[in-house]
Amino acid sequence: MFENPVTSSPHLRKSGSKSLFLDPGASGHLGGVSEMGDLKGSSSPLQITTMVPSPIFLWRFKVVLFLFWALCCCKIGWDSVMRMSIDLRDLFLYEAFLYYNPLLLVTMMVWLWGVNLWVFSQGSVNYAKVFDLDHNHLTHREMWKCSMWLTIIVPTSMTAYLYLYSHGEVSLAASQPVLLYIAFALVLIFPFDIFYLSSRYFLLRTLWRIAFPLQPITFPDFFLADILTSMVKVFSDLERSVCRMVHRQVATIAWFEADAVCGSHQIAIPLVLVFPYICRLLQCLRQYKDTKEKSSLLNALKYSTAVPVIFLSALKYHVMPESWTSFYRPLWLFSSVINSLYSFYWDVTRDWDLSGFTKIFKFSRPSNISYLLYGRQWVYFWVIGSNLVLRCAWTYKLSAHLRHNYITVFAVTAMEMFRRFQWVFFRVENEWNKITKSHPLAEISLEEEKLLGSTTTHDV
């Protein structure tokens, strides 16, 4: 009764093979061997590719979902704003913009930094060696993934704030920016090995070294500090937003009372604006102490020229109008011109190396972007011209008395971040050229490090 217990089963099947039916009365073992040989020969890898959506389909599906989400946010936000009375609408938008403007600008900077990393990965610049990163560093794909989540979360919270406040749910509306800020702070300092722990630790450690430049200055230290000088608008708005949250003045119609406590005239605003420049100045002094290079002192002088621009502008709220018009404003204009021109000169002659055509856009594989940018003279005219214009425009944001039009300030800040985005390409390439000149073998190991880095995965 135990004869052929398995072979008589009509359910014996392997993926990719035919059903096996054996007749117990069939002659000989050769048939069984033949069938088993067919069974072995027919066993192949699982043919399930037709059951999985193609990457193109998934990408298009995500794009459709994103556009649908964006349309919903725009529709809900517009309807919420239109529900407000005309006399309060502008103040209502100003407050909402104050809370979410810093995170929107941070999101933009993360997107642009992802583009920087993508260009570096396509070209001949080993940015991992420039920043002394290990093979577990974030690539442009991880940066774009983070920026995509920021792009979704921040506008969603802003839409919820507009909708809840316009429908009378003031307490729930007030909780939206507060919860968002708390969530971002917790994710940044979360001590467990998720959300790119090593990269978050590297960022926090570098920020600590910037705030307290008591050790020898490395390239990541002053590179990030330079980027922070372009984000002083973010820090000043963060300070005002947190101030309102601490004083429980979120989602309230008492805007004038809130502005009296956390407005543009408070002394904390110029202190926050000047802090990144002071940190950068101290870094230059520390670098001079270690290297005795006079260029470090000249660089420190460049950052010191931003201090009178910031504090002279803040004096408008503390002096008589006649004194401001006759004395302080001309002095502010003069210091603004000096700061803009000095910074522009230093960008072109020291931070960048424009003695020859840059190789930053020379990709290892043919690309339309490389063809459009590599070796083109218009790139240099554009970069130099736009850097000069945006350096001068950035003075607008350093001045507290010119920040009443929040849309204009946002546009100027966004343009400054774009200027810094351009600056990154040439600054990193200049540093890479210095490394390859002093260590010729560094360029040889670039392809090997790319291959090692390409096999690294990141856990979220």
Short mmCIF file of C-alpha atoms in Angstrom, two decimals:
data_model
loop_
_atom_site.label_atom_id
_atom_site.label_comp_id
_atom_site.label_asym_id
_atom_site.label_seq_id
_atom_site.Cartn_x
_atom_site.Cartn_y
_atom_site.Cartn_z
CA MET A 1 0.00 0.00 0.00
CA PHE A 2 3.05 2.20 0.21
CA GLU A 3 3.90 1.63 -3.44
CA ASN A 4 4.58 4.90 -5.33
CA PRO A 5 2.98 7.16 -2.77
CA VAL A 6 4.40 10.35 -4.27
CA THR A 7 4.44 9.70 -7.96
CA SER A 8 0.77 8.93 -7.99
CA SER A 9 -0.04 12.42 -6.82
CA PRO A 10 -1.34 14.62 -9.62
CA HIS A 11 -0.19 17.76 -7.68
CA LEU A 12 3.54 17.19 -8.10
CA ARG A 13 4.66 20.33 -9.96
CA LYS A 14 7.58 22.70 -10.07
CA SER A 15 7.31 26.23 -11.26
CA GLY A 16 7.99 26.31 -14.97
CA SER A 17 7.39 22.55 -15.53
CA LYS A 18 4.49 20.48 -16.72
CA SER A 19 2.23 18.45 -14.46
CA LEU A 20 3.62 14.96 -13.86
CA PHE A 21 1.25 11.98 -14.10
CA LEU A 22 2.81 8.54 -13.71
CA ASP A 23 0.98 5.36 -14.39
CA PRO A 24 1.81 2.75 -11.76
CA GLY A 25 1.50 0.09 -14.44
CA ALA A 26 3.83 1.78 -16.86
CA SER A 27 6.73 -0.37 -17.94
CA GLY A 28 10.21 -0.14 -16.55
CA HIS A 29 12.21 2.33 -14.66
CA LEU A 30 13.43 4.01 -17.82
CA GLY A 31 10.16 5.85 -18.14
CA GLY A 32 10.46 7.06 -14.58
CA VAL A 33 14.02 8.11 -15.15
CA SER A 34 13.06 9.85 -18.33
CA GLU A 35 10.26 11.69 -16.64
CA MET A 36 12.52 12.65 -13.76
CA GLY A 37 15.11 13.81 -16.26
CA ASP A 38 12.48 15.98 -17.92
CA LEU A 39 11.53 17.27 -14.51
CA LYS A 40 15.10 18.25 -13.71
CA GLY A 41 15.67 19.71 -17.12
CA SER A 42 12.52 21.75 -16.93
CA SER A 43 13.37 23.27 -13.56
CA SER A 44 14.40 26.87 -14.27
CA PRO A 45 14.43 30.15 -12.36
CA LEU A 46 11.02 31.39 -11.38
CA GLN A 47 9.41 33.06 -14.36
CA ILE A 48 7.60 35.81 -12.50
CA THR A 49 8.81 38.87 -14.36
CA THR A 50 5.48 39.21 -16.10
CA MET A 51 3.78 39.51 -12.71
CA VAL A 52 5.90 42.50 -11.60
CA PRO A 53 5.11 45.98 -12.98
CA SER A 54 7.87 47.48 -15.05
CA PRO A 55 9.97 50.31 -13.54
CA ILE A 56 8.63 52.73 -16.15
CA PHE A 57 5.05 51.90 -15.18
CA LEU A 58 5.83 52.35 -11.48
CA TRP A 59 7.56 55.68 -12.18
CA ARG A 60 4.60 56.95 -14.19
CA PHE A 61 2.20 55.78 -11.49
CA LYS A 62 4.18 57.68 -8.83
CA VAL A 63 4.18 60.79 -11.01
CA VAL A 64 0.41 60.59 -11.42
CA LEU A 65 -0.06 60.17 -7.66
CA PHE A 66 2.26 63.10 -6.99
CA LEU A 67 0.42 65.36 -9.42
CA PHE A 68 -2.91 64.32 -7.91
CA TRP A 69 -1.59 65.11 -4.43
CA ALA A 70 -0.23 68.49 -5.58
CA LEU A 71 -3.56 69.36 -7.20
CA CYS A 72 -5.45 68.48 -4.02
CA CYS A 73 -3.12 70.58 -1.87
CA CYS A 74 -3.44 73.57 -4.21
CA LYS A 75 -7.24 73.28 -4.36
CA ILE A 76 -7.69 72.89 -0.61
CA GLY A 77 -5.19 75.66 0.16
CA TRP A 78 -6.78 78.09 -2.30
CA ASP A 79 -10.29 77.44 -0.99
CA SER A 80 -9.07 77.87 2.58
CA VAL A 81 -7.47 81.22 1.84
CA MET A 82 -10.57 82.46 -0.01
CA ARG A 83 -12.68 81.73 3.08
CA MET A 84 -10.75 84.36 5.02
CA SER A 85 -11.92 87.95 5.07
CA ILE A 86 -10.01 90.28 2.77
CA ASP A 87 -8.65 92.47 5.58
CA LEU A 88 -7.12 89.46 7.38
CA ARG A 89 -6.08 87.40 4.38
CA ASP A 90 -2.65 88.95 3.90
CA LEU A 91 -1.76 88.66 7.58
CA PHE A 92 -3.03 85.09 7.58
CA LEU A 93 -0.80 84.17 4.64
CA TYR A 94 2.16 85.98 6.17
CA GLU A 95 1.95 83.92 9.36
CA ALA A 96 1.53 80.63 7.50
CA PHE A 97 4.45 81.56 5.28
CA LEU A 98 6.58 82.38 8.31
CA TYR A 99 6.22 78.89 9.79
CA TYR A 100 6.70 76.88 6.61
CA ASN A 101 9.09 79.10 4.66
CA PRO A 102 12.23 77.75 6.44
CA LEU A 103 11.37 74.11 5.76
CA LEU A 104 10.46 74.83 2.15
CA LEU A 105 13.86 76.46 1.62
CA VAL A 106 15.62 73.53 3.31
CA THR A 107 13.74 71.19 0.97
CA MET A 108 14.94 73.18 -2.00
CA MET A 109 18.53 73.04 -0.78
CA VAL A 110 18.37 69.26 -0.35
CA TRP A 111 17.07 68.89 -3.92
CA LEU A 112 19.91 71.05 -5.25
CA TRP A 113 22.51 69.18 -3.21
CA GLY A 114 21.23 65.94 -4.75
CA VAL A 115 21.82 67.46 -8.19
CA ASN A 116 25.36 68.40 -7.13
CA LEU A 117 26.06 64.84 -6.07
CA TRP A 118 24.61 63.47 -9.30
CA VAL A 119 26.92 65.65 -11.39
CA PHE A 120 29.90 64.62 -9.26
CA SER A 121 29.04 60.95 -9.69
CA GLN A 122 28.84 61.37 -13.48
CA GLY A 123 32.10 63.26 -13.78
CA SER A 124 35.69 62.93 -12.63
CA VAL A 125 35.39 64.53 -9.20
CA ASN A 126 35.60 62.11 -6.28
CA TYR A 127 33.50 64.07 -3.81
CA ALA A 128 33.69 61.26 -1.24
CA LYS A 129 37.45 61.74 -1.01
CA VAL A 130 37.11 65.53 -0.98
CA PHE A 131 34.80 65.36 2.05
CA ASP A 132 36.61 62.37 3.56
CA LEU A 133 33.49 60.18 3.51
CA ASP A 134 33.33 56.41 3.88
CA HIS A 135 31.62 54.11 1.40
CA ASN A 136 28.36 54.32 3.35
CA HIS A 137 27.79 57.97 2.49
CA LEU A 138 24.53 59.13 0.95
CA THR A 139 24.39 59.25 -2.82
CA HIS A 140 22.23 61.48 -4.97
CA ARG A 141 19.49 58.83 -4.96
CA GLU A 142 19.21 58.90 -1.17
CA MET A 143 19.29 62.69 -1.15
CA TRP A 144 16.48 62.84 -3.70
CA LYS A 145 14.51 60.31 -1.68
CA CYS A 146 14.81 62.54 1.40
CA SER A 147 13.92 65.65 -0.57
CA MET A 148 10.89 63.91 -2.08
CA TRP A 149 9.57 63.08 1.39
CA LEU A 150 10.20 66.66 2.47
CA THR A 151 8.36 67.89 -0.61
CA ILE A 152 5.35 65.81 0.39
CA ILE A 153 5.33 66.32 4.16
CA VAL A 154 5.91 70.08 4.40
CA PRO A 155 3.20 71.24 1.92
CA THR A 156 0.77 68.68 3.35
CA SER A 157 1.22 70.12 6.83
CA MET A 158 0.86 73.64 5.44
CA THR A 159 -2.37 72.69 3.64
CA ALA A 160 -3.72 71.17 6.85
CA TYR A 161 -2.85 74.38 8.71
CA LEU A 162 -4.69 76.55 6.17
CA TYR A 163 -7.72 74.27 6.06
CA LEU A 164 -8.10 73.85 9.83
CA TYR A 165 -7.66 77.53 10.60
CA SER A 166 -10.09 78.69 7.91
CA HIS A 167 -12.69 76.23 9.24
CA GLY A 168 -12.42 77.44 12.83
CA GLU A 169 -10.26 74.62 14.23
CA VAL A 170 -7.71 77.03 15.66
CA SER A 171 -6.11 74.70 18.21
CA LEU A 172 -5.67 71.91 15.67
CA ALA A 173 -4.27 74.39 13.16
CA ALA A 174 -1.77 75.69 15.70
CA SER A 175 -0.54 72.15 16.35
CA GLN A 176 0.45 71.53 12.71
CA PRO A 177 3.69 73.58 12.51
CA VAL A 178 4.57 72.71 16.11
CA LEU A 179 4.31 68.96 15.47
CA LEU A 180 6.22 69.32 12.21
CA TYR A 181 9.13 71.15 13.86
CA ILE A 182 9.24 68.62 16.71
CA ALA A 183 9.19 65.72 14.26
CA PHE A 184 12.08 67.15 12.25
CA ALA A 185 14.13 67.76 15.39
CA LEU A 186 13.52 64.23 16.67
CA VAL A 187 14.44 62.64 13.35
CA LEU A 188 17.65 64.66 13.25
CA ILE A 189 18.82 63.57 16.72
CA PHE A 190 17.25 60.08 16.72
CA PRO A 191 20.00 57.85 18.23
CA PHE A 192 19.01 54.54 16.63
CA ASP A 193 20.38 53.08 13.42
CA ILE A 194 17.59 54.14 11.09
CA PHE A 195 17.11 57.18 8.88
CA TYR A 196 20.79 57.22 7.86
CA LEU A 197 22.32 57.37 11.33
CA SER A 198 25.93 57.74 10.15
CA SER A 199 25.05 60.64 7.85
CA ARG A 200 23.00 62.39 10.53
CA TYR A 201 25.85 61.95 12.98
CA PHE A 202 28.30 63.39 10.44
CA LEU A 203 26.04 66.42 9.93
CA LEU A 204 25.58 67.05 13.66
CA ARG A 205 29.28 66.60 14.34
CA THR A 206 30.17 69.07 11.58
CA LEU A 207 27.65 71.60 12.90
CA TRP A 208 29.22 71.26 16.35
CA ARG A 209 32.68 71.85 14.90
CA ILE A 210 31.37 74.93 13.09
CA ALA A 211 29.79 76.40 16.21
CA PHE A 212 32.93 75.72 18.27
CA PRO A 213 35.98 75.92 15.95
CA LEU A 214 38.46 74.78 18.58
CA GLN A 215 40.07 72.09 16.44
CA PRO A 216 41.92 72.18 13.08
CA ILE A 217 39.50 73.14 10.32
CA THR A 218 38.71 70.54 7.68
CA PHE A 219 37.18 71.04 4.26
CA PRO A 220 33.69 69.81 5.31
CA ASP A 221 33.77 72.30 8.21
CA PHE A 222 34.18 75.48 6.21
CA PHE A 223 32.28 74.12 3.20
CA LEU A 224 29.12 73.60 5.28
CA ALA A 225 29.72 76.88 7.08
CA ASP A 226 29.76 78.69 3.73
CA ILE A 227 26.46 77.06 2.82
CA LEU A 228 24.99 78.15 6.16
CA THR A 229 25.83 81.77 5.35
CA SER A 230 23.47 81.44 2.39
CA MET A 231 20.75 80.10 4.68
CA VAL A 232 20.66 82.87 7.28
CA LYS A 233 17.12 83.65 6.14
CA VAL A 234 16.14 80.14 7.20
CA PHE A 235 17.67 80.61 10.64
CA SER A 236 16.09 84.01 11.24
CA ASP A 237 12.64 82.71 10.31
CA LEU A 238 13.20 79.61 12.43
CA GLU A 239 14.00 81.85 15.38
CA ARG A 240 10.83 83.90 14.87
CA SER A 241 8.71 80.78 14.40
CA VAL A 242 10.04 79.08 17.53
CA CYS A 243 9.61 82.35 19.43
CA ARG A 244 5.92 82.43 18.53
CA MET A 245 5.51 78.79 19.43
CA VAL A 246 7.12 79.32 22.82
CA HIS A 247 4.88 82.33 23.50
CA ARG A 248 1.82 80.41 22.22
CA GLN A 249 1.10 82.89 19.48
CA VAL A 250 0.62 80.39 16.64
CA ALA A 251 -2.63 80.63 14.66
CA THR A 252 -3.86 83.73 16.42
CA ILE A 253 -5.22 86.95 15.01
CA ALA A 254 -3.04 88.93 17.42
CA TRP A 255 -0.34 89.34 14.79
CA PHE A 256 0.65 92.79 16.00
CA GLU A 257 1.13 91.52 19.55
CA ALA A 258 3.18 88.61 18.23
CA ASP A 259 5.27 90.96 16.12
CA ALA A 260 5.92 93.09 19.18
CA VAL A 261 7.51 90.06 20.90
CA CYS A 262 8.96 88.14 17.95
CA GLY A 263 9.15 90.78 15.23
CA SER A 264 11.87 92.10 12.95
CA HIS A 265 12.98 94.72 15.47
CA GLN A 266 14.09 92.29 18.19
CA ILE A 267 17.81 92.00 18.87
CA ALA A 268 17.77 88.24 18.28
CA ILE A 269 17.27 88.72 14.52
CA PRO A 270 20.64 90.38 13.75
CA LEU A 271 22.36 88.01 16.16
CA VAL A 272 20.98 85.00 14.29
CA LEU A 273 21.85 86.55 10.93
CA VAL A 274 25.44 87.28 11.92
CA PHE A 275 26.15 83.99 13.69
CA PRO A 276 27.18 81.94 10.58
CA TYR A 277 29.51 84.75 9.49
CA ILE A 278 31.11 84.92 12.93
CA CYS A 279 31.63 81.16 12.88
CA ARG A 280 33.23 81.38 9.46
CA LEU A 281 35.43 84.27 10.60
CA LEU A 282 36.63 82.26 13.61
CA GLN A 283 37.37 79.33 11.33
CA CYS A 284 39.61 81.54 9.20
CA LEU A 285 41.44 82.77 12.30
CA ARG A 286 41.92 79.21 13.48
CA GLN A 287 43.20 78.24 10.04
CA TYR A 288 45.69 81.10 10.15
CA LYS A 289 46.87 79.90 13.57
CA ASP A 290 47.52 76.42 12.14
CA THR A 291 48.94 77.31 8.72
CA LYS A 292 50.23 80.90 9.04
CA GLU A 293 48.80 81.65 5.59
CA LYS A 294 47.93 85.32 5.08
CA SER A 295 45.09 84.37 2.74
CA SER A 296 43.22 83.10 5.80
CA LEU A 297 43.29 86.59 7.29
CA LEU A 298 42.05 88.08 4.03
CA ASN A 299 39.24 85.53 4.03
CA ALA A 300 38.38 86.45 7.62
CA LEU A 301 38.21 90.08 6.54
CA LYS A 302 35.69 89.13 3.86
CA TYR A 303 33.30 87.64 6.42
CA SER A 304 33.79 90.57 8.78
CA THR A 305 32.38 92.91 6.10
CA ALA A 306 28.95 91.28 6.57
CA VAL A 307 28.76 92.38 10.22
CA PRO A 308 28.19 96.14 9.59
CA VAL A 309 25.63 95.34 6.87
CA ILE A 310 23.53 93.37 9.35
CA PHE A 311 23.79 95.62 12.39
CA LEU A 312 23.49 98.92 10.55
CA SER A 313 20.26 97.67 9.02
CA ALA A 314 18.94 96.64 12.44
CA LEU A 315 19.62 100.16 13.75
CA LYS A 316 16.68 101.48 11.74
CA TYR A 317 14.33 100.25 14.47
CA HIS A 318 16.35 101.91 17.25
CA VAL A 319 17.32 105.38 15.91
CA MET A 320 15.43 108.44 14.85
CA PRO A 321 14.22 108.50 11.21
CA GLU A 322 16.30 111.60 10.50
CA SER A 323 19.45 109.92 11.78
CA TRP A 324 18.76 106.84 9.71
CA THR A 325 18.22 108.81 6.51
CA SER A 326 21.13 111.20 6.88
CA PHE A 327 23.83 108.99 8.39
CA TYR A 328 23.12 105.31 8.93
CA ARG A 329 21.54 104.48 5.57
CA PRO A 330 24.46 105.85 3.47
CA LEU A 331 26.83 103.97 5.75
CA TRP A 332 24.76 100.81 5.29
CA LEU A 333 24.82 101.23 1.49
CA PHE A 334 28.59 101.68 1.50
CA SER A 335 29.17 98.58 3.64
CA SER A 336 26.79 96.58 1.42
CA VAL A 337 28.76 97.47 -1.70
CA ILE A 338 32.05 96.54 -0.02
CA ASN A 339 30.68 93.19 1.17
CA SER A 340 29.16 92.27 -2.20
CA LEU A 341 32.21 93.16 -4.29
CA TYR A 342 34.70 91.61 -1.89
CA SER A 343 32.70 88.37 -1.74
CA PHE A 344 32.37 88.28 -5.52
CA TYR A 345 36.11 88.81 -5.97
CA TRP A 346 36.92 86.02 -3.54
CA ASP A 347 34.52 83.59 -5.22
CA VAL A 348 36.05 84.05 -8.66
CA THR A 349 39.73 84.30 -7.75
CA ARG A 350 40.10 82.09 -4.66
CA ASP A 351 37.20 79.66 -4.24
CA TRP A 352 37.07 78.81 -7.96
CA ASP A 353 39.77 77.90 -10.42
CA LEU A 354 38.73 79.43 -13.74
CA SER A 355 42.21 79.44 -15.27
CA GLY A 356 41.06 76.74 -17.73
CA PHE A 357 37.87 75.04 -18.81
CA THR A 358 36.32 73.18 -15.94
CA LYS A 359 35.99 69.41 -16.16
CA ILE A 360 33.10 69.20 -13.72
CA PHE A 361 30.63 68.66 -16.56
CA LYS A 362 32.78 66.16 -18.44
CA PHE A 363 30.76 63.02 -17.79
CA SER A 364 32.14 59.50 -18.07
CA ARG A 365 29.17 58.60 -20.29
CA PRO A 366 27.73 60.70 -23.14
CA SER A 367 24.94 62.96 -21.95
CA ASN A 368 22.97 65.89 -23.32
CA ILE A 369 23.76 67.85 -20.16
CA SER A 370 27.48 67.26 -20.61
CA TYR A 371 27.26 68.27 -24.26
CA LEU A 372 25.40 71.45 -23.31
CA LEU A 373 27.71 72.55 -20.49
CA TYR A 374 31.17 71.04 -20.93
CA GLY A 375 33.68 73.36 -22.57
CA ARG A 376 31.13 76.08 -23.30
CA GLN A 377 32.24 79.66 -22.80
CA TRP A 378 28.72 80.85 -22.02
CA VAL A 379 28.81 78.79 -18.83
CA TYR A 380 31.61 80.95 -17.45
CA PHE A 381 29.95 84.21 -18.48
CA TRP A 382 26.71 83.06 -16.87
CA VAL A 383 28.31 81.87 -13.64
CA ILE A 384 30.42 84.99 -13.17
CA GLY A 385 27.63 87.40 -14.14
CA SER A 386 24.91 85.71 -12.10
CA ASN A 387 27.24 85.41 -9.11
CA LEU A 388 27.86 89.17 -9.16
CA VAL A 389 24.17 90.03 -9.49
CA LEU A 390 23.04 87.58 -6.82
CA ARG A 391 25.82 88.62 -4.46
CA CYS A 392 24.46 92.16 -4.60
CA ALA A 393 20.86 90.99 -4.30
CA TRP A 394 21.72 88.90 -1.24
CA THR A 395 22.42 92.11 0.67
CA TYR A 396 18.65 92.65 0.51
CA LYS A 397 18.14 89.68 2.79
CA LEU A 398 20.90 90.57 5.22
CA SER A 399 19.03 93.80 5.95
CA ALA A 400 16.25 93.51 8.49
CA HIS A 401 14.56 96.73 7.36
CA LEU A 402 13.95 95.35 3.83
CA ARG A 403 12.06 92.20 4.81
CA HIS A 404 8.44 93.36 4.79
CA ASN A 405 7.54 91.83 1.43
CA TYR A 406 7.82 88.14 2.28
CA ILE A 407 7.32 86.99 -1.32
CA THR A 408 10.25 89.11 -2.50
CA VAL A 409 12.40 87.92 0.39
CA PHE A 410 11.57 84.29 -0.42
CA ALA A 411 12.51 84.83 -4.07
CA VAL A 412 15.80 86.51 -3.14
CA THR A 413 16.63 83.70 -0.71
CA ALA A 414 15.82 81.05 -3.32
CA MET A 415 18.08 82.82 -5.82
CA GLU A 416 20.88 82.95 -3.25
CA MET A 417 20.55 79.20 -2.76
CA PHE A 418 20.75 78.75 -6.53
CA ARG A 419 23.91 80.88 -6.54
CA ARG A 420 25.35 78.67 -3.82
CA PHE A 421 24.30 75.61 -5.86
CA GLN A 422 26.42 76.90 -8.75
CA TRP A 423 29.24 77.78 -6.38
CA VAL A 424 29.41 74.19 -5.09
CA PHE A 425 30.40 72.76 -8.48
CA PHE A 426 33.45 74.94 -8.91
CA ARG A 427 34.46 74.97 -5.25
CA VAL A 428 34.48 71.19 -4.94
CA GLU A 429 36.27 70.79 -8.26
CA ASN A 430 38.91 73.29 -7.15
CA GLU A 431 39.51 71.28 -3.99
CA TRP A 432 39.67 68.05 -5.98
CA ASN A 433 42.27 69.58 -8.30
CA LYS A 434 44.40 70.47 -5.26
CA ILE A 435 44.13 66.89 -3.98
CA THR A 436 45.11 65.34 -7.31
CA LYS A 437 48.08 67.69 -7.66
CA SER A 438 49.41 66.86 -4.20
CA HIS A 439 48.40 63.15 -4.38
CA PRO A 440 48.44 61.98 -8.02
CA LEU A 441 47.30 58.46 -7.04
CA ALA A 442 44.00 59.84 -5.73
CA GLU A 443 42.60 60.25 -9.23
CA ILE A 444 43.59 56.70 -10.15
CA SER A 445 41.52 55.21 -7.35
CA LEU A 446 38.40 57.17 -8.33
CA GLU A 447 36.88 54.42 -10.47
CA GLU A 448 37.60 51.80 -7.82
CA GLU A 449 35.85 53.83 -5.13
CA LYS A 450 32.88 54.37 -7.44
CA LEU A 451 32.54 50.61 -7.90
CA LEU A 452 32.76 50.01 -4.17
CA GLY A 453 30.28 52.77 -3.45
CA SER A 454 27.81 51.45 -6.02
CA THR A 455 27.42 48.20 -4.09
CA THR A 456 26.56 49.91 -0.85
CA THR A 457 22.95 49.93 0.29
CA HIS A 458 21.31 52.23 2.80
CA ASP A 459 18.66 51.24 5.29
CA VAL A 460 15.81 53.63 5.94
#
